[in-house]
Tab-separated table of C-alpha atoms and ligand atoms in Angstrom:
chain	number	residue	atom	x	y	z
A	1	MET	CA	110.519	57.513	111.912
A	2	GLU	CA	113.368	56.127	109.950
A	3	GLU	CA	116.590	58.398	109.975
A	4	LYS	CA	118.283	59.237	107.097
A	5	THR	CA	122.301	60.813	107.345
A	6	GLU	CA	123.784	61.596	104.391
A	7	HIS	CA	127.544	63.548	103.667
A	8	VAL	CA	127.793	66.609	101.533
A	9	LYS	CA	130.339	69.241	100.805
A	10	CYS	CA	128.815	71.883	101.052
A	11	LEU	CA	124.854	72.361	101.960
A	12	ILE	CA	123.469	75.463	101.303
A	13	ILE	CA	120.723	76.744	103.485
A	14	GLY	CA	117.924	79.410	102.025
A	15	SER	CA	117.228	80.142	98.856
A	16	GLY	CA	116.161	84.155	97.738
A	17	PRO	CA	119.489	85.740	96.138
A	18	ALA	CA	121.990	84.898	98.442
A	19	GLY	CA	121.605	81.252	98.336
A	20	TYR	CA	121.043	80.613	94.878
A	21	THR	CA	124.274	83.009	94.530
A	22	ALA	CA	126.637	81.115	96.795
A	23	ALA	CA	124.970	77.892	94.847
A	24	ILE	CA	126.163	79.370	91.251
A	25	TYR	CA	129.704	80.431	92.011
A	26	ALA	CA	129.592	76.735	94.324
A	27	ALA	CA	128.472	74.512	92.057
A	28	ARG	CA	130.547	75.707	89.188
A	29	ALA	CA	133.694	75.375	91.740
A	30	ASP	CA	132.548	72.010	91.944
A	31	MET	CA	131.730	71.378	94.997
A	32	LYS	CA	128.424	69.756	94.702
A	33	PRO	CA	126.824	72.012	96.342
A	34	VAL	CA	123.242	71.173	98.237
A	35	MET	CA	120.571	73.375	99.039
A	36	TYR	CA	117.195	74.108	100.670
A	37	GLN	CA	114.483	75.729	99.587
A	38	GLY	CA	112.712	76.646	102.976
A	39	LEU	CA	109.582	77.621	104.030
A	40	GLN	CA	109.687	80.434	101.115
A	41	PRO	CA	111.334	79.178	97.943
A	42	GLY	CA	113.050	82.372	96.415
A	43	GLY	CA	112.662	84.557	99.123
A	44	GLN	CA	111.327	87.544	99.401
A	45	LEU	CA	111.894	88.961	96.054
A	46	THR	CA	109.114	86.846	95.755
A	47	ILE	CA	105.998	88.783	97.449
A	48	THR	CA	107.297	91.432	95.552
A	49	THR	CA	106.249	92.705	91.630
A	50	GLU	CA	108.044	94.440	89.902
A	51	VAL	CA	112.280	95.002	90.039
A	52	GLU	CA	114.162	97.791	88.902
A	53	ASN	CA	116.684	98.656	90.373
A	54	TYR	CA	118.772	94.957	89.774
A	55	PRO	CA	121.447	95.608	87.631
A	56	GLY	CA	121.451	93.398	84.037
A	57	TYR	CA	117.529	93.803	83.822
A	58	PRO	CA	117.302	97.466	81.485
A	59	LYS	CA	113.232	97.415	81.625
A	60	GLY	CA	112.783	96.153	84.722
A	61	THR	CA	111.917	92.474	85.760
A	62	GLN	CA	109.157	90.957	88.144
A	63	GLY	CA	110.846	89.829	92.208
A	64	PRO	CA	108.787	85.868	91.142
A	65	GLU	CA	109.917	85.321	87.705
A	66	MET	CA	114.045	86.869	88.459
A	67	MET	CA	113.956	84.479	91.696
A	68	GLU	CA	113.052	81.682	88.808
A	69	ASP	CA	116.215	82.576	86.632
A	70	PHE	CA	118.236	82.421	89.583
A	71	LYS	CA	116.963	79.045	90.279
A	72	ALA	CA	117.054	77.380	86.466
A	73	GLN	CA	121.157	79.386	86.196
A	74	ALA	CA	121.856	77.766	89.826
A	75	GLU	CA	120.722	74.018	88.459
A	76	ARG	CA	122.090	74.451	85.135
A	77	PHE	CA	125.980	74.326	86.834
A	78	GLY	CA	124.411	71.046	89.248
A	79	THR	CA	123.400	72.056	92.041
A	80	ASP	CA	121.409	69.733	93.266
A	81	ILE	CA	117.841	71.809	94.846
A	82	ARG	CA	115.830	70.608	97.193
A	83	TRP	CA	112.527	71.490	98.923
A	84	GLY	CA	112.997	71.317	102.921
A	85	LEU	CA	113.057	73.656	105.818
A	86	ALA	CA	116.800	73.102	108.475
A	87	THR	CA	115.708	72.812	111.880
A	88	SER	CA	118.095	72.445	113.969
A	89	VAL	CA	121.914	72.178	113.527
A	90	ASP	CA	125.010	71.190	115.848
A	91	PHE	CA	127.665	72.666	115.200
A	92	THR	CA	130.411	70.558	117.939
A	93	GLY	CA	132.439	68.897	115.659
A	94	PRO	CA	134.383	69.246	112.779
A	95	VAL	CA	132.380	68.413	110.361
A	96	HIS	CA	128.919	70.082	110.764
A	97	LYS	CA	125.215	68.672	111.562
A	98	VAL	CA	122.774	69.903	110.245
A	99	VAL	CA	118.561	68.552	110.498
A	100	VAL	CA	115.469	69.032	107.572
A	101	ASP	CA	112.263	69.001	108.613
A	102	GLU	CA	112.691	66.833	111.386
A	103	LYS	CA	114.299	63.562	109.728
A	104	THR	CA	116.853	63.984	107.726
A	105	THR	CA	120.579	64.378	109.504
A	106	ILE	CA	123.088	65.920	106.269
A	107	THR	CA	126.844	66.176	107.213
A	108	ALA	CA	128.493	69.674	105.328
A	109	ASP	CA	131.924	70.592	105.429
A	110	SER	CA	130.922	73.605	104.887
A	111	ILE	CA	127.477	75.170	105.316
A	112	ILE	CA	126.320	78.475	103.767
A	113	ILE	CA	123.543	79.956	105.391
A	114	ALA	CA	121.103	82.245	103.606
A	115	THR	CA	118.342	81.571	105.397
A	116	GLY	CA	116.948	86.154	105.083
A	117	ALA	CA	114.846	87.680	106.887
A	118	SER	CA	111.705	88.254	107.527
A	119	ALA	CA	109.559	92.051	107.278
A	120	LYS	CA	107.102	92.039	110.086
A	121	TRP	CA	103.858	92.344	108.828
A	122	LEU	CA	101.148	94.915	111.557
A	123	GLY	CA	99.164	91.810	110.591
A	124	LEU	CA	95.889	92.719	108.914
A	125	GLU	CA	94.062	91.410	106.559
A	126	SER	CA	93.328	94.401	103.893
A	127	GLU	CA	97.352	93.625	104.243
A	128	GLN	CA	98.265	91.214	102.879
A	129	LYS	CA	95.176	91.344	100.749
A	130	LEU	CA	96.884	94.236	99.091
A	131	ASN	CA	100.184	93.337	99.543
A	132	GLY	CA	102.269	94.074	95.862
A	133	PHE	CA	98.937	96.403	95.150
A	134	GLY	CA	100.295	99.241	96.755
A	135	VAL	CA	100.821	97.173	100.141
A	136	SER	CA	105.214	97.509	101.090
A	137	ALA	CA	108.103	96.643	103.373
A	138	CYS	CA	110.537	97.958	101.644
A	139	ALA	CA	110.180	102.211	100.062
A	140	VAL	CA	114.041	101.354	98.559
A	141	CYS	CA	112.377	98.585	96.019
A	142	ASP	CA	108.573	100.227	95.567
A	143	GLY	CA	109.081	103.663	96.440
A	144	PHE	CA	109.561	104.580	92.647
A	145	PHE	CA	106.636	103.451	91.775
A	146	PHE	CA	104.735	106.121	93.719
A	147	LYS	CA	106.850	108.991	92.055
A	148	GLY	CA	105.156	112.445	92.764
A	149	GLN	CA	101.498	110.096	94.876
A	150	ASP	CA	100.234	110.639	98.448
A	151	VAL	CA	101.368	107.411	100.630
A	152	ALA	CA	102.356	106.338	104.357
A	153	ILE	CA	104.533	104.512	106.754
A	154	VAL	CA	104.316	102.924	109.405
A	155	GLY	CA	106.175	102.796	111.649
A	156	ALA	CA	109.286	105.060	114.231
A	157	GLY	CA	112.547	103.331	114.036
A	158	ASP	CA	116.030	104.078	111.646
A	159	THR	CA	114.596	101.832	109.337
A	160	ALA	CA	111.200	104.378	108.295
A	161	ALA	CA	112.470	107.371	109.022
A	162	GLU	CA	114.856	106.386	106.626
A	163	GLU	CA	112.303	104.898	104.833
A	164	ALA	CA	110.305	108.182	104.656
A	165	THR	CA	113.048	111.064	103.274
A	166	TYR	CA	113.652	108.408	100.673
A	167	LEU	CA	110.050	107.847	100.115
A	168	ALA	CA	109.322	112.069	100.524
A	169	LYS	CA	111.818	112.765	97.976
A	170	LEU	CA	109.909	111.127	95.698
A	171	CYS	CA	106.305	111.633	96.297
A	172	LYS	CA	104.445	113.931	96.951
A	173	LYS	CA	103.253	113.798	100.195
A	174	VAL	CA	104.329	110.884	103.291
A	175	TYR	CA	101.962	110.222	106.313
A	176	MET	CA	104.527	108.635	109.009
A	177	ILE	CA	101.855	106.881	110.819
A	178	VAL	CA	103.832	106.299	114.653
A	179	ARG	CA	101.859	104.874	117.421
A	180	ARG	CA	103.788	105.672	120.808
A	181	GLY	CA	103.804	109.583	121.130
A	182	GLU	CA	107.492	109.711	120.367
A	183	MET	CA	109.921	107.898	117.565
A	184	ARG	CA	112.627	105.527	118.540
A	185	ALA	CA	114.585	106.370	115.660
A	186	SER	CA	117.551	108.239	116.221
A	187	LYS	CA	117.456	112.324	117.322
A	188	ALA	CA	119.461	112.585	114.551
A	189	MET	CA	117.235	110.340	112.037
A	190	GLN	CA	113.696	112.055	113.714
A	191	HIS	CA	115.264	115.688	113.301
A	192	ARG	CA	115.438	114.222	109.628
A	193	VAL	CA	111.997	113.347	109.123
A	194	GLN	CA	110.760	116.138	111.332
A	195	ASN	CA	112.665	118.984	108.623
A	196	THR	CA	111.163	117.527	105.928
A	197	PRO	CA	108.440	119.413	104.649
A	198	ASN	CA	106.426	117.297	103.138
A	199	ILE	CA	106.281	114.905	105.742
A	200	GLU	CA	103.245	114.658	108.235
A	201	ILE	CA	103.491	112.695	111.536
A	202	ILE	CA	100.968	111.209	112.643
A	203	TYR	CA	101.807	109.689	115.891
A	204	ASN	CA	99.181	108.494	118.656
A	205	THR	CA	98.272	106.492	116.055
A	206	SER	CA	97.658	103.049	114.959
A	207	THR	CA	96.293	101.321	111.515
A	208	LYS	CA	92.937	99.859	111.806
A	209	GLU	CA	92.675	98.952	107.627
A	210	ILE	CA	94.303	99.668	104.778
A	211	LEU	CA	91.502	100.713	102.037
A	212	GLY	CA	91.311	100.043	98.807
A	213	ASP	CA	89.748	96.724	96.684
A	214	LYS	CA	92.744	96.095	94.061
A	215	THR	CA	94.927	98.276	95.007
A	216	VAL	CA	95.763	100.802	97.530
A	217	GLU	CA	93.321	104.008	97.902
A	218	GLY	CA	93.642	104.698	101.413
A	219	ALA	CA	93.684	103.442	105.020
A	220	LEU	CA	91.833	104.148	107.988
A	221	LEU	CA	93.858	105.403	110.754
A	222	VAL	CA	92.847	104.900	114.605
A	223	ASN	CA	94.195	107.466	116.946
A	224	ASP	CA	94.307	106.638	122.039
A	225	LYS	CA	91.296	108.695	122.458
A	226	GLY	CA	89.719	106.464	119.641
A	227	GLU	CA	89.597	109.001	116.787
A	228	GLU	CA	89.161	108.218	113.477
A	229	ARG	CA	90.817	109.657	110.395
A	230	GLN	CA	90.946	108.844	106.707
A	231	ILE	CA	93.938	109.275	104.839
A	232	VAL	CA	93.838	109.011	100.600
A	233	VAL	CA	96.606	107.645	99.847
A	234	THR	CA	98.090	105.452	96.516
A	235	GLY	CA	101.333	103.633	97.969
A	236	PHE	CA	101.039	102.110	102.051
A	237	PHE	CA	104.099	100.868	103.165
A	238	VAL	CA	105.460	99.518	106.601
A	239	ALA	CA	108.469	99.675	108.305
A	240	ILE	CA	107.815	98.098	112.233
A	241	GLY	CA	111.426	95.948	112.001
A	242	HIS	CA	112.749	92.842	110.418
A	243	GLN	CA	113.556	89.799	111.580
A	244	PRO	CA	116.064	87.836	109.687
A	245	ASN	CA	115.700	84.169	110.351
A	246	THR	CA	118.285	82.462	112.982
A	247	GLY	CA	116.365	80.980	115.033
A	248	ILE	CA	118.004	77.653	114.417
A	249	PHE	CA	122.075	78.617	114.871
A	250	LYS	CA	121.132	80.434	118.552
A	251	GLY	CA	123.760	79.027	121.125
A	252	TRP	CA	125.900	78.260	117.746
A	253	LEU	CA	126.596	81.404	116.209
A	254	ASN	CA	127.472	84.446	117.120
A	255	MET	CA	124.813	86.915	116.445
A	256	ASP	CA	122.840	91.304	117.330
A	257	GLU	CA	121.012	91.776	120.148
A	258	THR	CA	118.511	91.587	116.968
A	259	GLY	CA	119.199	88.132	115.461
A	260	TYR	CA	121.266	89.151	112.823
A	261	LEU	CA	124.632	86.822	112.460
A	262	ILE	CA	127.628	88.684	112.489
A	263	THR	CA	130.446	87.394	110.831
A	264	VAL	CA	133.808	88.211	110.551
A	265	PRO	CA	134.677	92.067	108.806
A	266	GLY	CA	135.181	92.089	105.331
A	267	THR	CA	134.495	88.013	104.786
A	268	THR	CA	131.118	85.707	105.611
A	269	LYS	CA	132.629	83.846	108.512
A	270	THR	CA	131.322	83.539	111.076
A	271	ASN	CA	132.462	81.966	114.719
A	272	ILE	CA	132.046	78.870	113.678
A	273	PRO	CA	134.739	77.136	111.050
A	274	GLY	CA	133.719	76.314	107.748
A	275	VAL	CA	130.505	78.182	108.410
A	276	PHE	CA	129.706	80.703	106.253
A	277	ALA	CA	127.141	83.933	106.455
A	278	SER	CA	125.269	85.572	103.825
A	279	GLY	CA	122.870	87.699	102.653
A	280	ASP	CA	120.373	89.259	105.072
A	281	ALA	CA	120.985	87.511	107.659
A	282	GLN	CA	124.446	89.177	108.159
A	283	ASP	CA	122.984	92.033	106.823
A	284	LYS	CA	120.907	94.918	109.144
A	285	ASN	CA	122.024	98.188	106.793
A	286	TYR	CA	121.641	96.990	102.642
A	287	ARG	CA	119.056	94.597	102.390
A	288	GLN	CA	118.758	94.680	98.500
A	289	ALA	CA	118.546	91.669	96.631
A	290	VAL	CA	122.143	92.679	95.332
A	291	THR	CA	123.885	93.172	98.000
A	292	ALA	CA	122.631	89.297	99.381
A	293	ALA	CA	123.259	87.614	96.322
A	294	GLY	CA	127.100	89.813	95.811
A	295	SER	CA	127.843	88.768	100.017
A	296	GLY	CA	126.320	84.887	98.072
A	297	CYS	CA	129.310	85.218	96.163
A	298	MET	CA	132.051	85.952	99.224
A	299	ALA	CA	130.497	83.084	101.433
A	300	ALA	CA	131.142	80.671	97.829
A	301	LEU	CA	134.095	82.064	98.025
A	302	ASP	CA	135.384	81.694	101.400
A	303	ALA	CA	133.969	77.792	102.104
A	304	GLU	CA	135.686	76.958	98.647
A	305	ARG	CA	138.664	78.839	100.068
A	306	TYR	CA	137.907	76.995	103.479
A	307	LEU	CA	137.452	73.536	101.571
A	308	ALA	CA	141.049	73.976	100.001
A	309	SER	CA	142.725	74.489	103.244
A	310	ILE	CA	141.612	71.419	104.973
A	311	GLY	CA	142.515	69.391	101.836
A	312	ILE	CA	139.164	69.303	100.228
A	313	HIS	CA	138.750	69.265	96.291
B	1	LIG	P1	112.992	99.376	115.432
B	1	LIG	O1	112.453	97.383	115.921
B	1	LIG	O2	114.148	99.868	115.880
B	1	LIG	O3	111.226	99.955	114.849
B	1	LIG	C1	110.816	99.803	114.525
B	1	LIG	C2	109.305	100.453	115.178
B	1	LIG	O4	108.261	99.909	114.358
B	1	LIG	C3	109.243	101.372	116.084
B	1	LIG	O5	108.942	102.030	116.612
B	1	LIG	C4	108.066	99.963	116.901
B	1	LIG	O6	107.704	101.101	117.734
B	1	LIG	C5	107.142	100.162	115.372
B	1	LIG	N1	106.341	100.077	115.557
B	1	LIG	C6	106.413	97.335	115.957
B	1	LIG	N2	105.496	97.037	115.828
B	1	LIG	C7	104.357	98.005	115.130
B	1	LIG	C8	103.232	97.638	115.147
B	1	LIG	N3	102.681	96.577	115.387
B	1	LIG	N4	102.086	98.853	114.766
B	1	LIG	C9	103.140	100.260	114.405
B	1	LIG	N5	104.648	99.899	114.413
B	1	LIG	C10	105.031	99.663	115.584
B	1	LIG	O7	113.415	98.580	113.626
B	1	LIG	P2	114.215	99.019	112.475
B	1	LIG	O8	113.952	98.418	111.358
B	1	LIG	O9	113.659	100.438	112.082
B	1	LIG	O10	116.344	99.205	112.915
B	1	LIG	C11	116.216	98.131	113.313
B	1	LIG	C12	117.999	97.804	113.751
B	1	LIG	O11	118.359	98.424	112.305
B	1	LIG	C13	117.079	99.088	114.357
B	1	LIG	O12	118.827	98.675	116.139
B	1	LIG	C14	118.416	100.623	113.753
B	1	LIG	O13	118.794	101.395	114.633
B	1	LIG	C15	119.359	100.429	112.888
B	1	LIG	N6	119.303	100.826	111.850
B	1	LIG	C16	119.922	102.052	111.496
B	1	LIG	C17	119.703	102.183	110.245
B	1	LIG	C18	120.990	103.415	110.521
B	1	LIG	O14	121.811	103.618	111.383
B	1	LIG	N7	121.369	104.166	109.630
B	1	LIG	C19	119.103	103.096	109.406
B	1	LIG	C20	118.053	101.386	109.487
B	1	LIG	C21	117.984	100.875	110.518
B	1	LIG	P3	107.551	101.284	119.168
B	1	LIG	O15	108.953	102.584	119.210
B	1	LIG	O16	106.227	101.677	119.575
B	1	LIG	O17	107.876	100.617	119.386
């Protein structure tokens, strides 16, 4: 297959809130950004329903609609938005190379990474079917919809513990389903969960099926002795970790042991000059649309200053 090469001033990889916000700023700064949207155009918000915590939408909005708005705003200022997945990179020289769909090579003076992270799922068919209809991977986003109701959360790390206590403040009862006989979360977080009266921890148990036709009505659990138990819940949260989408940067960019890109504190600078990281690909703590958007803005400003510093206007 014939290989195409194109040079751009600013390449944005990924199209969630971080990518689109970076695009809005970069386009308005005349950096002529080109964006490759990746596997899931619009990112994680396209698989949620109602978004009520993004400022500026007093009545709330739908995740997919919000991302269409972000996209339209990025396009309004001339961002060149394209289908395509970055499949490899080469950051050897001062001009950075990115290969898209294994065939098109883009060289770029500056790169903004906004590839996000993906929630890990249990892999049940019922989980997929009811995703967005009671099944969620984000308690902070969706917990509010289950106010006063009974919910379940799967996981035993710091995220699950934190989200279980968050849900316990809103919901009547929270079942925390832990697959082993102990939790991985820090002792402090475990104590907080154990001392919250409306959280029932169910150890040595996994989820066989999430029940319900159109919305979640319960879950079928099975313990390590093979005994089954049914719980009645209207919300089912999965908090078994996230995977940052940073595989193609391995060996080029500094990342922590779980793959989150490491940036210079207070900036979006990576260890490669001209390559900036924003959004969930570099944030395992906050992971909110609004924080991702904020760091996308930072990345565009950092890239603009970088281009000026190397004499590219
Ligand atoms: P972790 O990888 O730490 O924990 C994932 C949890 O999910 C584990 O308990 C694991 O069980 C469980 N799990 C994985 N797969 C399954 C499955 N198929 N079925 C049931 N359970 C499953 O992810 P977190 O998102 O909790 O945390 C990520 C990182 O972020 C950690 O380093 C954490 O410390 C940090 N963090 C820190 C916070 C803070 O300090 N405030 C808040 C949130 C996160 P098992 O233990 O059996 O492997």
